[in-house]
Tab-separated table of C-alpha atoms in Angstrom:
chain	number	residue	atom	x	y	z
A	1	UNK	CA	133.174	74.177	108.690
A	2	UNK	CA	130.428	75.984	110.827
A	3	UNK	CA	127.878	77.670	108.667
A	4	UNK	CA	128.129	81.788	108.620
A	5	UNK	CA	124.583	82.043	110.165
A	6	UNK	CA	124.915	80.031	113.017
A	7	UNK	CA	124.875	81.593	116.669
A	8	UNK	CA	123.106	84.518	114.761
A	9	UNK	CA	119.375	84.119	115.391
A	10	UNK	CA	120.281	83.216	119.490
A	11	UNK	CA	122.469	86.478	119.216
A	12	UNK	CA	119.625	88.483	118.424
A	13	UNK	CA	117.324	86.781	120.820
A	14	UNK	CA	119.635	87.091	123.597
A	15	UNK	CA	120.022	91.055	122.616
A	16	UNK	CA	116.553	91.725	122.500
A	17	UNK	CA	115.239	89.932	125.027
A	18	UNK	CA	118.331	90.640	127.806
A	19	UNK	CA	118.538	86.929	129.338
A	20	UNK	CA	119.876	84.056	128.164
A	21	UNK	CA	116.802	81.980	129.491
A	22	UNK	CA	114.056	84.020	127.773
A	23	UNK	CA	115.962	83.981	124.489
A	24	UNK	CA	115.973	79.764	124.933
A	25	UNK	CA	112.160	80.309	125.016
A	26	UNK	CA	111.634	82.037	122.486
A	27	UNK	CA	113.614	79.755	120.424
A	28	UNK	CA	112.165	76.679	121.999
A	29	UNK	CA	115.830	75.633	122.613
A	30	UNK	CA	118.072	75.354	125.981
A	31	UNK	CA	120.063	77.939	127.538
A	32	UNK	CA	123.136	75.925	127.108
A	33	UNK	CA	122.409	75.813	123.320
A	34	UNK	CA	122.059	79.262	123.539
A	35	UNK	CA	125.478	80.085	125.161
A	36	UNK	CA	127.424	77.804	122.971
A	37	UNK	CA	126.465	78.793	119.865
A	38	UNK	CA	126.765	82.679	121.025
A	39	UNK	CA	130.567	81.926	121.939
A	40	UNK	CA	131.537	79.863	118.845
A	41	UNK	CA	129.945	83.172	117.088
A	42	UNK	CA	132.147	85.480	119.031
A	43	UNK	CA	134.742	82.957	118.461
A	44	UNK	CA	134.594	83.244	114.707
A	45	UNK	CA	134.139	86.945	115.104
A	46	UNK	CA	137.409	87.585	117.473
A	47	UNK	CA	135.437	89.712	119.124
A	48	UNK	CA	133.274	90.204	122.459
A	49	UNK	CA	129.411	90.797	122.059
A	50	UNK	CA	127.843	90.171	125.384
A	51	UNK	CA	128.824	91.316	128.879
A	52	UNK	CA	127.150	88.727	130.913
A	53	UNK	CA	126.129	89.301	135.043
A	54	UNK	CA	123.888	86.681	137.104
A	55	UNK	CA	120.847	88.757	135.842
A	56	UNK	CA	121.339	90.579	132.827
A	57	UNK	CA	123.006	90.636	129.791
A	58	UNK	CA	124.103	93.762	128.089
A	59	UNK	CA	125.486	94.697	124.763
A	60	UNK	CA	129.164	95.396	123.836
A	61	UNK	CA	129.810	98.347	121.398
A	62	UNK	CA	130.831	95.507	118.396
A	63	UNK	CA	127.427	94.224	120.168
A	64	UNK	CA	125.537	96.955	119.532
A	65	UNK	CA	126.547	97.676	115.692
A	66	UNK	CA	126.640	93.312	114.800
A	67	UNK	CA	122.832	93.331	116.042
A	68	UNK	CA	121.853	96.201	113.509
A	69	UNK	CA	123.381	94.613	110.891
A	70	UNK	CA	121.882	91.098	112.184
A	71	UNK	CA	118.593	92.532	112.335
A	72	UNK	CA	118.696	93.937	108.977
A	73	UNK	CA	119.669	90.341	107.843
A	74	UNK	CA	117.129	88.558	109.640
A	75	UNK	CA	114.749	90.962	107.931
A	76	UNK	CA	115.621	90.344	104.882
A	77	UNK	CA	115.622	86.624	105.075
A	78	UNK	CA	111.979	86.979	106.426
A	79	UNK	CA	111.159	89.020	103.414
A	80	UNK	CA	112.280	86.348	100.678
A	81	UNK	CA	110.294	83.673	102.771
A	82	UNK	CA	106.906	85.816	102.370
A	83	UNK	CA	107.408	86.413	98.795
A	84	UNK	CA	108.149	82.988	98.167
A	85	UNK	CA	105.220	81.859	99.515
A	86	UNK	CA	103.128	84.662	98.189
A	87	UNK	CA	103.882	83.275	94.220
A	88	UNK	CA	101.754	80.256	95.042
A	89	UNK	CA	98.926	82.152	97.396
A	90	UNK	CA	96.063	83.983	95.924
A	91	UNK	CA	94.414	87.273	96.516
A	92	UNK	CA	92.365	87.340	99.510
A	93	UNK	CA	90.150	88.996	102.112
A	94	UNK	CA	89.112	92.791	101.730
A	95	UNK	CA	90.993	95.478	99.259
A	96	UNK	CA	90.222	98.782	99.477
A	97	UNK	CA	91.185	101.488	96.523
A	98	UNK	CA	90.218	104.537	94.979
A	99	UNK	CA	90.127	106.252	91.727
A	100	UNK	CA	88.881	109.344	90.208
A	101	UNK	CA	84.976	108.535	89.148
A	102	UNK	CA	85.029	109.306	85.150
A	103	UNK	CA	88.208	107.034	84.670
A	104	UNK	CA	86.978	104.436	87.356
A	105	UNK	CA	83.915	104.026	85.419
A	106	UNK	CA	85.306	103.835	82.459
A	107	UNK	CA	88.646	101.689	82.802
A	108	UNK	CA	89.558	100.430	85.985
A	109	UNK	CA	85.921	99.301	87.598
A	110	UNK	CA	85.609	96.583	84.919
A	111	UNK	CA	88.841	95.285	84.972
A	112	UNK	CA	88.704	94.646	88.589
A	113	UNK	CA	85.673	93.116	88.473
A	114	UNK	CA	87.226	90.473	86.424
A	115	UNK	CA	89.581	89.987	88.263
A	116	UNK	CA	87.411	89.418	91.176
A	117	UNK	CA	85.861	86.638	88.949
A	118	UNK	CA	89.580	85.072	89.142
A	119	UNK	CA	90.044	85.126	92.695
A	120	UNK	CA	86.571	84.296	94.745
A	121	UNK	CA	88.193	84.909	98.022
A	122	UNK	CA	89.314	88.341	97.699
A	123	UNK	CA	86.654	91.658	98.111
A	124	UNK	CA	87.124	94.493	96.871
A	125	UNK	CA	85.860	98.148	97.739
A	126	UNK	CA	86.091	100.861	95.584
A	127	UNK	CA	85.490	104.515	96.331
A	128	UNK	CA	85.082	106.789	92.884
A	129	UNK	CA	85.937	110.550	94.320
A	130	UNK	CA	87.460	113.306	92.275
A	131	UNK	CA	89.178	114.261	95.727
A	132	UNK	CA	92.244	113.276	96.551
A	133	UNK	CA	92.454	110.715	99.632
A	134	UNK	CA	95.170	110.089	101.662
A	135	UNK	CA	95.703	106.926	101.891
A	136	UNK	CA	97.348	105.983	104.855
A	137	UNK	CA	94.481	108.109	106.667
A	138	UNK	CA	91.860	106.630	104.928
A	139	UNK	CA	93.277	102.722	105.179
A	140	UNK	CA	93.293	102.729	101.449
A	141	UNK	CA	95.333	99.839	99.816
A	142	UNK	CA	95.699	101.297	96.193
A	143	UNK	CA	94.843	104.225	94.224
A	144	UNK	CA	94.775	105.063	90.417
A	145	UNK	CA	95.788	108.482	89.789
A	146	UNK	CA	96.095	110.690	86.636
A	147	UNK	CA	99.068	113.132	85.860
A	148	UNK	CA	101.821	114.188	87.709
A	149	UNK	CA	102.098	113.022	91.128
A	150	UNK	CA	102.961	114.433	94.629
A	151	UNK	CA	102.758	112.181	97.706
A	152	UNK	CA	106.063	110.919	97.897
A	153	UNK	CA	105.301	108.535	100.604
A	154	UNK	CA	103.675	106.144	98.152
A	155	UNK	CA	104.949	104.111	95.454
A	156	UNK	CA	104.212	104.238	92.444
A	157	UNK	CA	103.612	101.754	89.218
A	158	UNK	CA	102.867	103.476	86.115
A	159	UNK	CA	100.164	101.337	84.446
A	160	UNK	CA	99.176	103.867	81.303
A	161	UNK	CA	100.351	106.836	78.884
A	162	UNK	CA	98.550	109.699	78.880
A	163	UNK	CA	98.998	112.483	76.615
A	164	UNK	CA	96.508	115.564	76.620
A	165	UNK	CA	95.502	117.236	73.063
A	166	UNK	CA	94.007	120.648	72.417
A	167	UNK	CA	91.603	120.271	69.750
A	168	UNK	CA	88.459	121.004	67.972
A	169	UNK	CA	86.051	120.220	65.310
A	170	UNK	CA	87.010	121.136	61.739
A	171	UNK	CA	83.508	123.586	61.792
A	172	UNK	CA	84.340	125.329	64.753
A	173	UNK	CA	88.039	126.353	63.259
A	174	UNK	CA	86.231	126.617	59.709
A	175	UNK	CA	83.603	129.700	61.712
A	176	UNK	CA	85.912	131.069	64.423
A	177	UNK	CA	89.564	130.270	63.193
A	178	UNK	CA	92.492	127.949	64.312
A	179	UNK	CA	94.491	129.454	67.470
A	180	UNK	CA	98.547	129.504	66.934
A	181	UNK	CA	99.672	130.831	69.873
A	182	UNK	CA	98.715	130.727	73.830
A	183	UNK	CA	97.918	133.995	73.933
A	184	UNK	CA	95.525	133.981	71.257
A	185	UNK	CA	93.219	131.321	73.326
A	186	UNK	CA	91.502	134.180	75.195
A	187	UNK	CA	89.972	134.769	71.708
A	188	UNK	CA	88.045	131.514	71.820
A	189	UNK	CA	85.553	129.497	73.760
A	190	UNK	CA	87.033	127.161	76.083
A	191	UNK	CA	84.929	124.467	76.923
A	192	UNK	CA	85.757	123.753	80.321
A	193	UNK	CA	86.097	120.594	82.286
A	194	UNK	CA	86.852	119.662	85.686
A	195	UNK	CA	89.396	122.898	85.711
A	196	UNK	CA	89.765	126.280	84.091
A	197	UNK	CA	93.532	126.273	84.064
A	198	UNK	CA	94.792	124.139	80.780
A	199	UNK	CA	98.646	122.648	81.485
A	200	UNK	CA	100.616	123.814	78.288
A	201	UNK	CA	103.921	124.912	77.100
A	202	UNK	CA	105.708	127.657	76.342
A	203	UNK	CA	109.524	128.314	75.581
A	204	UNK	CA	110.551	124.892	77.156
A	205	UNK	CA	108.367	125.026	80.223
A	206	UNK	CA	105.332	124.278	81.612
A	207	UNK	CA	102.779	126.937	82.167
A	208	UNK	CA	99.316	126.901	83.496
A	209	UNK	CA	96.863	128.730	80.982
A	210	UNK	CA	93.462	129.746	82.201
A	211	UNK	CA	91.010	129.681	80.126
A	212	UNK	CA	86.762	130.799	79.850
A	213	UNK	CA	83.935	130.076	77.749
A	214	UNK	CA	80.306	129.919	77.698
A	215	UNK	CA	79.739	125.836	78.511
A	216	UNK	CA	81.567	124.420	81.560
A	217	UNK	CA	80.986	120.306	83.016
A	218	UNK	CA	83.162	117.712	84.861
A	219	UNK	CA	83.086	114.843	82.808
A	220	UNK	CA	85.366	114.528	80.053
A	221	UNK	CA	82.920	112.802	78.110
A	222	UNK	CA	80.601	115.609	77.649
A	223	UNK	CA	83.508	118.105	76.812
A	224	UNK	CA	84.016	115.274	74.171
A	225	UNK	CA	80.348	115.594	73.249
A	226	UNK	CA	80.500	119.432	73.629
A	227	UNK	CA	83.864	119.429	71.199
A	228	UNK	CA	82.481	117.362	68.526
A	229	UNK	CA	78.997	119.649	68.362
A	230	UNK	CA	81.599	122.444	67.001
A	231	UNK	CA	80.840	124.372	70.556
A	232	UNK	CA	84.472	125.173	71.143
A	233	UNK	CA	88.173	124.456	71.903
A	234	UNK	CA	88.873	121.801	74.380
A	235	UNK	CA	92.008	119.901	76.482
A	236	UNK	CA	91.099	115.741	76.984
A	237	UNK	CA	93.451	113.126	77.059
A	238	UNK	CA	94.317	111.242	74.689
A	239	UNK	CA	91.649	108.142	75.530
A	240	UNK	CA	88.466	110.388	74.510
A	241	UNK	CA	90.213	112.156	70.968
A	242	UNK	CA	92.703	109.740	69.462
A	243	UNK	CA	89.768	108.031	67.471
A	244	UNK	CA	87.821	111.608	66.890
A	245	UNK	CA	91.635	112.977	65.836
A	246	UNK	CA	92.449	109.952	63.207
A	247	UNK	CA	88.745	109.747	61.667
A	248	UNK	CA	89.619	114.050	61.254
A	249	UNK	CA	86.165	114.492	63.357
A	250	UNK	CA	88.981	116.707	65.786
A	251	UNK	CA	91.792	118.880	64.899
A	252	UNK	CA	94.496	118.596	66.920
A	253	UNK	CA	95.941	122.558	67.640
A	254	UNK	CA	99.651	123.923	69.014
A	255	UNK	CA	100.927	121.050	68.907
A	256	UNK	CA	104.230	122.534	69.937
A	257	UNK	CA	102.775	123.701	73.098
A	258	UNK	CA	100.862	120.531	74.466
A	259	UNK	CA	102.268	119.426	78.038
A	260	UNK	CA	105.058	116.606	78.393
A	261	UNK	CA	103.584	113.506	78.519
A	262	UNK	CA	101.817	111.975	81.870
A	263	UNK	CA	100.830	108.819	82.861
A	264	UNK	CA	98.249	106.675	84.697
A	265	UNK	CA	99.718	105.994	87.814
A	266	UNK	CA	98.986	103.079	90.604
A	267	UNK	CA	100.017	104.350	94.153
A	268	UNK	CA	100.018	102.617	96.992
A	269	UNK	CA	102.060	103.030	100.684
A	270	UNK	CA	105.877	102.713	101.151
A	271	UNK	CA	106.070	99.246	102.312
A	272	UNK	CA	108.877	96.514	101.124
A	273	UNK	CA	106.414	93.610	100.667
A	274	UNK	CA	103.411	94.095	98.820
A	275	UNK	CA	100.691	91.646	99.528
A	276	UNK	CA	99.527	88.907	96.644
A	277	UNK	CA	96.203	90.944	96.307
A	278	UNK	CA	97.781	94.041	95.968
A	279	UNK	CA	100.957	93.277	93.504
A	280	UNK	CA	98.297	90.962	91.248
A	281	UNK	CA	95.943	93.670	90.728
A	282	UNK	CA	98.181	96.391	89.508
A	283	UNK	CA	99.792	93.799	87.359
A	284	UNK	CA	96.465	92.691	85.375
A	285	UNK	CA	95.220	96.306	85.672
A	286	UNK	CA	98.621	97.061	83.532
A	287	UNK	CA	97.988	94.328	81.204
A	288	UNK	CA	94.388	95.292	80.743
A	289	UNK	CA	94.165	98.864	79.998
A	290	UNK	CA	97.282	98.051	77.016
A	291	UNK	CA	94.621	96.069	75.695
A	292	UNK	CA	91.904	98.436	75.686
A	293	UNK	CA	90.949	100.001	72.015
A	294	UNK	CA	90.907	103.298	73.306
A	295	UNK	CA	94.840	102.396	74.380
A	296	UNK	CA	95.715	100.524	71.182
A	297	UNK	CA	95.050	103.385	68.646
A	298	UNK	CA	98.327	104.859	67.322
A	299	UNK	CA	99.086	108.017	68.893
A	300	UNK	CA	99.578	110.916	66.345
């Protein structure tokens, strides 16, 4: 019994290259070879693919819709063979990615340089911005991203929760009084980060709140700082105030109006095959940030 595939891979050649003796080849077979197997395959088919003339070779209209199809398949067999072979190759040459600079600094700078100490061959370049590149402009390989996202022509692997609290110290509420509504938040120093508009909710959908206050700085860390002083109301995620917020150093405030949970997002372009270097490092960037401490306290 002939085998499904055969007379498929000199059908395409044939197809794409218009001539029976440039698709022998590119095979690295004869031309007779190449017209046998193409009329068992009609054979099997019942149905004529090729119009053939002493110079070239032209597609029937079953011709024309069987090489899509073939294509597709040939694809797709080329595909598994990669990946196969990509579960016993390791990461190498250059990767490029990109992350916001706080939470590159903090999280995903040393995990990949471990990594790196697991895989000698591969380099790595990172670029910390607070901008947002485009990747496929910028030949980026990965990015780590925070929040929602909206470039859909990358895929994305969530690696991390992230929920954002509204909180402050128990002094500040105990001087200035504990907000419990949006509106009343115009009553009390914000201490601004990176933006003056605070994601919230209210009546079952997401607003955008701005906010003001005396003391303004892009790092999270020193609204953190800023929060614990008793300087004012803040919005962090939940990596900076889960500890502060169980040990009571924090109070966490509306409650009912915090955002719907985000996430920490890996991004990288629309492509069906990631490389070994790629796929590995999202994986153990997953793995690592779940075993952070600031990612294994309890969330409240």
């Amino acid at each position: 019994m002939s085998s499904r595939w055969e007379g498929i891979d000199e059908f395409v050649a044939v197809a794409e290259s218009g001539q029976f003796t440039a698709a022998a080849e590119r095979l690295g077979v004869s031309s007779s070879h190449i017209s046998r197997q193409i009329a068992r395959l009609e054979e099997r088919l019942q149905t004529r693919l090729l119009y053939r003339s002493t110079r070239r070779v032209t597609l029937s209209e079953a011709g024309q819709t069987f090489l899509q199809h073939c294509q597709r398949l040939q694809d797709g067999r080329e595909e598994a063979l990669r990946a196969m072979g990509d579960l016993a190759s390791e990461p190498k040459g250059l990767l490029r990615m990109t992350c916001a600079v706080a939470y590159g600094e903090r999280f995903i700078v040393p995990l990949v340089t471990r990594f790196m100490a697991l895989y000698p061959q591969l380099r790595v370049e990172v670029e910390l911005s607070n901008r947002t590149l485009d990747l496929l402009h910028e030949g980026m390989d990965l990015a780590i991203r925070l929040g929602r996202l909206q470039d859909s022509r990358l895929v994305a692997t969530r690696l991390a929760p992230r929920r954002m609290f509204l909180c402050a110290s128990p002094a500040y509420l105990e001087r200035y009084g504990r907000p419990h509504s949006v509106s009343e938040l115009a009553r009390h120093n914000c201490l601004v980060g990176s933006s003056d508009l605070w994601a919230l909710q209210q009546e079952g959908r997401e607003i955008s709140q701005r906010v003001q206050g005396n003391w303004r700085c892009n790092s999270g860390q020193a609204v953190l700082d800023a929060a614990l002083q008793g300087m004012g109301l803040c919005q962090l995620p939940d990596y900076y105030v889960l500890e502060h917020l169980h040990s009571g150093a924090l109070v966490s405030l509306l409650e009912g109006h915090q955002p719907p949970n985000t996430a920490v997002w890996a991004l990288y372009p629309q492509q069906r095959h990631l490389s070994p270097k790629v796929r590995r490092l999202v994986d153990y960037l997953k793995e690592g940030l779940a075993q952070l401490p600031e990612y294994r306290i309890t969330p409240l």
